[in-house]
Coordinates of C-alpha atoms in Angstrom, one line a residue:
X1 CA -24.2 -52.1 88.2
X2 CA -24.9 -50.0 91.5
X3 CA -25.4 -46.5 90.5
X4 CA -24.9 -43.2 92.7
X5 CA -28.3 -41.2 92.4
X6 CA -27.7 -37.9 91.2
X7 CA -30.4 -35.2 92.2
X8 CA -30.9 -32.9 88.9
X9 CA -33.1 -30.7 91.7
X10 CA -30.9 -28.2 92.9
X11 CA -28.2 -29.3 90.9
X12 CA -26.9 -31.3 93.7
X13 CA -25.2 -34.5 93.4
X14 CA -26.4 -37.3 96.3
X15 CA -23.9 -39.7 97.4
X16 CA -26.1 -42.2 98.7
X17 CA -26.4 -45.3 96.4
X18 CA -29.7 -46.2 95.3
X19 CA -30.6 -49.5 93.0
X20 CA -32.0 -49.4 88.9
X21 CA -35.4 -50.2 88.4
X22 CA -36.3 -53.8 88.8
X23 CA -33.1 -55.0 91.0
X24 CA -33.5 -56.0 94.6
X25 CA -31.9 -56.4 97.4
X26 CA -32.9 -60.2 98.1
X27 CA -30.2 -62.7 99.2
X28 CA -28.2 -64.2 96.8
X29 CA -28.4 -68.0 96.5
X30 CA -24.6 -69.3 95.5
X31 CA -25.7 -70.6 92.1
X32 CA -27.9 -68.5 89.5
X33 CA -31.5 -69.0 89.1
X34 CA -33.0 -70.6 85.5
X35 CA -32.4 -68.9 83.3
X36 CA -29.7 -66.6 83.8
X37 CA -26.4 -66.3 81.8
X38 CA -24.4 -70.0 81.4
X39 CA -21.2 -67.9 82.2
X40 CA -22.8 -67.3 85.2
X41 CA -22.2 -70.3 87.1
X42 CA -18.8 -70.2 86.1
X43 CA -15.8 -67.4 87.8
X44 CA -14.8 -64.9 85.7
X45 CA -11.8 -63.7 84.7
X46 CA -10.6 -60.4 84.4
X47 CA -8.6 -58.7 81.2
X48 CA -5.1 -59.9 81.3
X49 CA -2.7 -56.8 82.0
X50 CA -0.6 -55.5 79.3
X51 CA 2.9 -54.5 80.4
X52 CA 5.7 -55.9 80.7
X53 CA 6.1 -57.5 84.3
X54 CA 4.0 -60.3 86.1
X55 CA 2.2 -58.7 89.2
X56 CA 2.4 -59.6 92.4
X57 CA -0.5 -59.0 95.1
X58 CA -0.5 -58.6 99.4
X59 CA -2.7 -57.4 101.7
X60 CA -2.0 -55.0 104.5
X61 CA -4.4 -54.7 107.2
X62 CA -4.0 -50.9 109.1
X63 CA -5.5 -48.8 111.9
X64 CA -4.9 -45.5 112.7
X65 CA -5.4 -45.2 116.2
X66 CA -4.3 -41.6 116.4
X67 CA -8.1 -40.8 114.9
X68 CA -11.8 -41.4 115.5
X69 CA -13.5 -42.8 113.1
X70 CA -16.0 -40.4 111.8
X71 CA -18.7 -43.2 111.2
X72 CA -18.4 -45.5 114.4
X73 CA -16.8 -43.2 117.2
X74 CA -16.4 -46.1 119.4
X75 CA -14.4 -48.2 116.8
X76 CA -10.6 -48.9 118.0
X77 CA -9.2 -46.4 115.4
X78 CA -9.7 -46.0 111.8
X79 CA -9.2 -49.1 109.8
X80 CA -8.5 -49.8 106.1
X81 CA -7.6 -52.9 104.4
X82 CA -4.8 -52.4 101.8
X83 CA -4.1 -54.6 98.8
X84 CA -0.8 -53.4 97.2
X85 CA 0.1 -54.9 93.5
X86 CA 3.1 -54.9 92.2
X87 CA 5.9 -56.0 89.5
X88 CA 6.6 -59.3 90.8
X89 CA 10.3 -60.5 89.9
X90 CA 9.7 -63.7 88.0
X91 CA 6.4 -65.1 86.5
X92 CA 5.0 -68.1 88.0
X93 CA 5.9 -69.1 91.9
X94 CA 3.1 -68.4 94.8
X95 CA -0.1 -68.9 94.9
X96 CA -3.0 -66.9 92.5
X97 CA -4.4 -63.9 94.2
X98 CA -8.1 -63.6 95.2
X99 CA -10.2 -61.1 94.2
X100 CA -12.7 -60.7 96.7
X101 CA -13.9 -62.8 100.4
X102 CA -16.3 -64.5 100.1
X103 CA -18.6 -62.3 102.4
X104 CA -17.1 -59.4 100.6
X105 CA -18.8 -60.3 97.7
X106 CA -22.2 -61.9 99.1
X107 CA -23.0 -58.3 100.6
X108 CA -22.2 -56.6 96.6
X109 CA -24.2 -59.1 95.2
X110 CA -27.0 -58.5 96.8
X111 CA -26.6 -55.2 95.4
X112 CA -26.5 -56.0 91.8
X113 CA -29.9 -58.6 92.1
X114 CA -30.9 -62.0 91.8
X115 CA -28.9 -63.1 89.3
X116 CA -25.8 -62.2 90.7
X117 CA -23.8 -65.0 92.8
X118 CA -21.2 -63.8 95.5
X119 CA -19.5 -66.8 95.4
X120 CA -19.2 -67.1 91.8
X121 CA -18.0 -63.2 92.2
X122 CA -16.0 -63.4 94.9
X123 CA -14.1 -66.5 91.9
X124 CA -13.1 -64.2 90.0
X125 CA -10.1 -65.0 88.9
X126 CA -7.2 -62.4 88.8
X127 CA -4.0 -62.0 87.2
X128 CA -1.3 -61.8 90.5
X129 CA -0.2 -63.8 92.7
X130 CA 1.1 -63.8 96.3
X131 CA 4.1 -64.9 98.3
X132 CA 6.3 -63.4 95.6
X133 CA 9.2 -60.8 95.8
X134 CA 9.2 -57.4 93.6
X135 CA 11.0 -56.5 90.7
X136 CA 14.7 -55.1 90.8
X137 CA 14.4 -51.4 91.4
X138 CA 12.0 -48.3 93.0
X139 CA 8.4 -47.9 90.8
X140 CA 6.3 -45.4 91.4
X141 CA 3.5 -45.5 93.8
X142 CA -0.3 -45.0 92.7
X143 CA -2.8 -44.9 95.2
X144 CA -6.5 -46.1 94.7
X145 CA -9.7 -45.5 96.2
X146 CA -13.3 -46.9 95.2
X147 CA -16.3 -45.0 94.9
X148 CA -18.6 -45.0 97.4
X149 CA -20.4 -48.2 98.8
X150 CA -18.5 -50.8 96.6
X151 CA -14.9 -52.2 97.9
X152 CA -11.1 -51.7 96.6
X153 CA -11.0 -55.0 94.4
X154 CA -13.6 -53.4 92.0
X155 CA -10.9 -51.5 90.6
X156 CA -8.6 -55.1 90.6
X157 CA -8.2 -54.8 86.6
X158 CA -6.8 -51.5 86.4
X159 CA -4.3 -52.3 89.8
X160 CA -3.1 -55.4 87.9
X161 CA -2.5 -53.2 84.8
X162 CA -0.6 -50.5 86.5
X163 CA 1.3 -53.2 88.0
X164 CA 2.3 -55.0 85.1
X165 CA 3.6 -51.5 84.1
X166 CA 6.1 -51.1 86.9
X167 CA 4.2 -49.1 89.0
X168 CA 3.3 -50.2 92.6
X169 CA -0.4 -49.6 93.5
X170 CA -2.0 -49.6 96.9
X171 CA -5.8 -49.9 96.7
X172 CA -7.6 -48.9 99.9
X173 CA -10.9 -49.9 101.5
X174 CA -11.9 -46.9 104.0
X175 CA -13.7 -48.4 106.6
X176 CA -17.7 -48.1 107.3
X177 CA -17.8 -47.2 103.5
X178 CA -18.3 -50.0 101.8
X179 CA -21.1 -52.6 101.5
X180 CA -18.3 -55.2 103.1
X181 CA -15.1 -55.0 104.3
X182 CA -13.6 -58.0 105.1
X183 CA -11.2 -57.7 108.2
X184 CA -8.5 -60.2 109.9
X185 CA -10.4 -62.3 112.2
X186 CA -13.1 -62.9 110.3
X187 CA -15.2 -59.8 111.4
X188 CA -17.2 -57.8 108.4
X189 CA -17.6 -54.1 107.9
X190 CA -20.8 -52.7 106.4
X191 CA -21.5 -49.4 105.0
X192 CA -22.8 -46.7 108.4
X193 CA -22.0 -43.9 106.0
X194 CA -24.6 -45.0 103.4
X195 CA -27.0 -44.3 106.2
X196 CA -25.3 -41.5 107.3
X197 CA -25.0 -39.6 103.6
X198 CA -28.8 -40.4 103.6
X199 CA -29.6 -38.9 106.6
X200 CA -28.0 -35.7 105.7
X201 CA -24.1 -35.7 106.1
X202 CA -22.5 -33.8 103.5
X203 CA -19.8 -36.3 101.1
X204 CA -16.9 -33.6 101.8
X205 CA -17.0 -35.6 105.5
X206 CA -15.8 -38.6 103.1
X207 CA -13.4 -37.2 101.0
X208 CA -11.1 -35.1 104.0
X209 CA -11.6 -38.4 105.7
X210 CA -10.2 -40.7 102.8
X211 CA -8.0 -37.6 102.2
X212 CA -6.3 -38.1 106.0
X213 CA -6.3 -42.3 105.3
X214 CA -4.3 -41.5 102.2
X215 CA -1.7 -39.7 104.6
X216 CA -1.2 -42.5 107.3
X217 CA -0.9 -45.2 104.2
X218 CA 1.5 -43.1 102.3
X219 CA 3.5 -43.0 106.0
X220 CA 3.1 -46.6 106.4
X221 CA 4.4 -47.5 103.2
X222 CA 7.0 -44.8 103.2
X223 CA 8.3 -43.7 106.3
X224 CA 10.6 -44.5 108.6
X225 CA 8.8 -47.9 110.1
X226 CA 7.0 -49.4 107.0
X227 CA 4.7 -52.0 107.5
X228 CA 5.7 -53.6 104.2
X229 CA 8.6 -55.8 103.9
X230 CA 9.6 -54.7 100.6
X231 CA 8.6 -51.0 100.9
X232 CA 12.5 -50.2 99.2
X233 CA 10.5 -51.3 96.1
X234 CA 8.9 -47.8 96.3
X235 CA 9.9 -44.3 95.3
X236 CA 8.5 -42.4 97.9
X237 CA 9.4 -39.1 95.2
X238 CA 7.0 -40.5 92.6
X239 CA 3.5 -40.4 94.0
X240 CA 0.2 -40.4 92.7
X241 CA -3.7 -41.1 93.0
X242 CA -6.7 -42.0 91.2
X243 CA -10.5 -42.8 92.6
X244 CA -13.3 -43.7 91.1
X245 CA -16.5 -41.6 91.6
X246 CA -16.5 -40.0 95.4
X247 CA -12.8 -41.9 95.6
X248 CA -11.6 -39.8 92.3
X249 CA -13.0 -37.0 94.4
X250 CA -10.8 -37.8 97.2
X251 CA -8.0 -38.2 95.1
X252 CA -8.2 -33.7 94.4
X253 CA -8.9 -34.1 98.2
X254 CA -5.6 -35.7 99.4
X255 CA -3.3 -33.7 97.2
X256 CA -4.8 -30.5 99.1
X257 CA -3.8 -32.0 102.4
X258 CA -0.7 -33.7 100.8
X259 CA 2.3 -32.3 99.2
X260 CA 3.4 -35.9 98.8
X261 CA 0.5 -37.1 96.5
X262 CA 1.8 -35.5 92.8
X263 CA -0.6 -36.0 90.0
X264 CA -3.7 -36.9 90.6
X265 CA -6.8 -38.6 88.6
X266 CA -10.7 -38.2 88.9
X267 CA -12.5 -41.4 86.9
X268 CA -16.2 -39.9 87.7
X269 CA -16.7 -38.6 91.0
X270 CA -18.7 -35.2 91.7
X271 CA -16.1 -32.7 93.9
X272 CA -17.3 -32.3 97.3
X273 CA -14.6 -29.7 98.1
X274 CA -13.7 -26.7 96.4
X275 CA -10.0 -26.0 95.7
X276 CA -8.1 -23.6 97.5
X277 CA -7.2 -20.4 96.1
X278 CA -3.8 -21.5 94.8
X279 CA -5.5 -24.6 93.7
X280 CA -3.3 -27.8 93.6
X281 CA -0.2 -25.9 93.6
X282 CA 0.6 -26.7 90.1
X283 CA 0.5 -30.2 90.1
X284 CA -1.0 -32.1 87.0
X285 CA -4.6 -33.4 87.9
X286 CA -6.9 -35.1 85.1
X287 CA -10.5 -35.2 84.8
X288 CA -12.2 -38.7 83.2
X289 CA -15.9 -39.3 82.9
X290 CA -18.9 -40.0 80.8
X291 CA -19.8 -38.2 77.7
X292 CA -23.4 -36.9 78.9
X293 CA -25.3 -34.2 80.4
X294 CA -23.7 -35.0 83.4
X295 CA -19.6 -34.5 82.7
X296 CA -19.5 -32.6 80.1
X297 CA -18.9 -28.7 80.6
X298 CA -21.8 -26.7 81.4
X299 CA -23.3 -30.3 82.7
X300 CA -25.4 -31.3 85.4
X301 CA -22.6 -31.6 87.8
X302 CA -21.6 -28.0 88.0
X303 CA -18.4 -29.0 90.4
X304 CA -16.3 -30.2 87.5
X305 CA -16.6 -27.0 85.7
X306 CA -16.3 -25.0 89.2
X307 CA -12.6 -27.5 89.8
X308 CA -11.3 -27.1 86.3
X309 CA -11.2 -23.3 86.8
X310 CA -9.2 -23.9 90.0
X311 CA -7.1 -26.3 88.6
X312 CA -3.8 -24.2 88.0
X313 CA -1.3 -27.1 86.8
X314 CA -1.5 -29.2 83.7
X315 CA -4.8 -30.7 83.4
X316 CA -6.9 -32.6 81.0
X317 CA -10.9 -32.9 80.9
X318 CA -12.0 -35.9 79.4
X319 CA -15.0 -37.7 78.2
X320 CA -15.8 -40.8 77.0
X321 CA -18.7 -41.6 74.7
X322 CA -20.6 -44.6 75.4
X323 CA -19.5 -44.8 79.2
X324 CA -21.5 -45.1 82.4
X325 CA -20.5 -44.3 86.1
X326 CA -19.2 -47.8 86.9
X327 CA -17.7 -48.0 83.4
X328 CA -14.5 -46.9 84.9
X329 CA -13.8 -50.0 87.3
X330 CA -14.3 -53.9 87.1
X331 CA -18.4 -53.1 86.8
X332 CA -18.0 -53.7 82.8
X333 CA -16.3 -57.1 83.7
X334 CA -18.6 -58.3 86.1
X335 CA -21.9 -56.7 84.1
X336 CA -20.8 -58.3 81.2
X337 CA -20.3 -62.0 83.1
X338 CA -23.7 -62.0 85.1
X339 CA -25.9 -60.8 82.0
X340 CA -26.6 -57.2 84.1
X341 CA -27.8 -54.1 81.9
X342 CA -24.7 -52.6 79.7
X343 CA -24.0 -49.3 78.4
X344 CA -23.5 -48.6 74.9
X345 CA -19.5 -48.7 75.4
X346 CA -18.7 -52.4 75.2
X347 CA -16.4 -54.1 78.6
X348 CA -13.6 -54.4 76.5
X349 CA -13.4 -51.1 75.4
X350 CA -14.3 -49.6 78.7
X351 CA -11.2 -51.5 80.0
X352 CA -8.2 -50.3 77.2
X353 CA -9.7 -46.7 77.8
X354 CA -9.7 -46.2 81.2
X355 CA -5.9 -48.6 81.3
X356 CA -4.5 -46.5 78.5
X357 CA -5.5 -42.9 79.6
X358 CA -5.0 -43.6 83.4
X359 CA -1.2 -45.4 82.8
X360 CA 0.0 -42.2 80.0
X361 CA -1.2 -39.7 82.7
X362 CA 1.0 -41.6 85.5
X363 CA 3.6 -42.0 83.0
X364 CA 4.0 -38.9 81.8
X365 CA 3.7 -36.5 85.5
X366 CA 5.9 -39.8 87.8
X367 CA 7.9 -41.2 84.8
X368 CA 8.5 -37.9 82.4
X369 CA 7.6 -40.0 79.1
X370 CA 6.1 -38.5 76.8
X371 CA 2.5 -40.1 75.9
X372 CA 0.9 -37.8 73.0
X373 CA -2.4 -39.9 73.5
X374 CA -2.8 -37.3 76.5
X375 CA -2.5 -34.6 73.5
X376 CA -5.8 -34.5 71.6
X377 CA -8.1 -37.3 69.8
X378 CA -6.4 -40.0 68.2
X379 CA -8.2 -42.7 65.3
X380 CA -7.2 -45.5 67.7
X381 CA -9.5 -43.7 71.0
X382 CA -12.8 -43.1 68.8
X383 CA -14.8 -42.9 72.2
X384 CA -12.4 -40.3 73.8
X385 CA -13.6 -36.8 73.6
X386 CA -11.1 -34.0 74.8
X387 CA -13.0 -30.4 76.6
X388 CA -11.6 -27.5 77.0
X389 CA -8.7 -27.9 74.6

């Protein structure tokens, strides 16, 4: 997968996205050239969730017009494509979800090199479906952003999971941030703040960005107007969020600038903002990356050390063995499927970790279960170290 480049110099972290060794940035014909993986010309399909409910999937296109885009001043107002999952009512009915457009994924793959198809990505075949009603009853609300450059489906398997748990997730795409977002109409997005974070702009201009989109989607799902038609389904007093690399960043961002936001996770991401004095206000934030000279204490990326002394709530630092930036989103999946360069941490273990650690922190701090897998090792989690304890 895509991987953020980290400058060890300085000991400061660079969010602009730079390619491994040996992949380019050529176009991507639709099929895979000789040679490359059989399950290559073929979708894949992402790990089936594990709770209890079916999932259902919509997508919400918003713009805040109140704000100027930080990326493109002349944009009508800041725009961000939604998807929301959910427990679905019944299994079966409507129609399967899709996990990606098709442009969506052509401008990823080129990304991830030759061998990668964005049609055959942009197949991938997911387990909701839309054009059905929600489960009885108010879930909890999680909301999601991506790291930096890649879109909001790339964290599809963990939404799906969620979902299937009762939990209703709302996965945003923060415009100009993204190698594509696709927008009603047919018009693309591409990514003006990768060239902007190259040419100098600090990453805390993305994170209180994403931190103020996560404030006008939590209104338009909760307030008094919301945009979706079964926004009763939520539980506006149950709130959290979780990001993956500069979106897990985002996510200690947002619950800063939002009292409504009440746990939060971190899956990676180097902190662009230090905490305020009285820190997060006791509310429960967890920490969750790789098991390497870069995330664990003392490591290369001095923020998480500087945040987990801020951090004045319950709070959990962990690391998992094996695990690579991407390891904590669909890049296992897709890795795995296109024959791309794999950590040492196979994709189905990446996949239960990051579900089973991500779903006990959301149910123990919006639900009040208890989940002692939040606790200390266990023999079933052999790749899950715990710091600090």
């Amino acid at each position: 997968m895509i991987r953020i480049t980290r400058a060890a110099a300085a000991a400061v972290l660079v969010c602009s996205l730079a390619l491994p060794v040996g992949v380019t940035t050529a176009a991507v014909p639709d099929r895979p050239p000789a040679g490359a993986p059989a399950q290559a010309a073929r979708a894949a399909t992402l790990p089936a969730p594990t709770g209890p409910y079916a999932v259902g999937s919509t997508v919400l296109p918003l713009v805040d017009r109140s704000r100027t885009d930080p990326w493109v001043p002349t944009a009508d107002g800041r725009a961000l494509m939604v998807t929301l999952h959910y427990p679905a009512a019944h299994p079966g009915g409507g129609r399967p979800a899709p996990y990606a457009t098709r442009e969506e994924a052509r401008l990823l793959a080129e990304q991830l090199g030759p061998g990668v198809s964005g049609d055959v990505l942009a197949r991938t075949r997911t387990h909701s479906r839309t054009g059905v009603g929600p489960a009885p009853g108010r879930h909890p609300l999680v909301l999601l952003s991506p790291g930096f450059g890649v879109s909001r489906w790339t964290l599809t398997h963990l939404a799906e999971d969620l979902a299937s748990r009762g939990y209703v997730v709302a996965s945003v795409d923060h415009a100009y941030e993204s190698y594509g977002i696709s927008l009603p109409g047919g018009r693309t997005l591409t990514c003006v703040a990768c060239t902007a974070l190259e040419g100098g702009v600090h990453g805390s201009v993305v994170t209180s960005t994403r931190a103020a989109d996560m404030r006008y989607v939590l209104d338009r799902l909760t307030g008094p107007e919301p945009v979706w038609r079964y926004a009763d389904a939520i539980d506006a007093r149950r709130v959290g969020m979780a990001g993956h690399s500069i979106g897990g960043a985002s996510a200690a961002s947002a619950m800063v600038a939002d009292p409504r936001i009440d746990a939060g996770i971190n899956m990676d991401g180097a902190f662009w903002q230090d905490l305020p004095a009285e820190g997060l206000r006791g509310r429960p934030f967890l920490m969750l990356g790789t098991h390497d000279g870069m995330h664990l204490p003392g490591g290369q990326d001095a923020t998480w050390d500087r945040t987990w002394t801020a951090l004045d709530g319950w709070k959990r630092w962990i690391t998992v063995a094996g695990s690579e930036h991407f390891t904590f989103s669909d890049g296992p999946v897709i890795a795995r499927h296109f024959g791309l360069p794999q950590p040492e941490l196979p994709a189905d273990r990446a996949v239960a970790v990051t579900r089973t650690y991500v779903a006990a922190f959301f149910d123990r701090h919006l639900r009040g279960l208890p989940r002692p897998v939040l606790d200390g090792p266990t023999p079933e989690n052999p790749e899950v170290h715990f710091q600090h304890p």
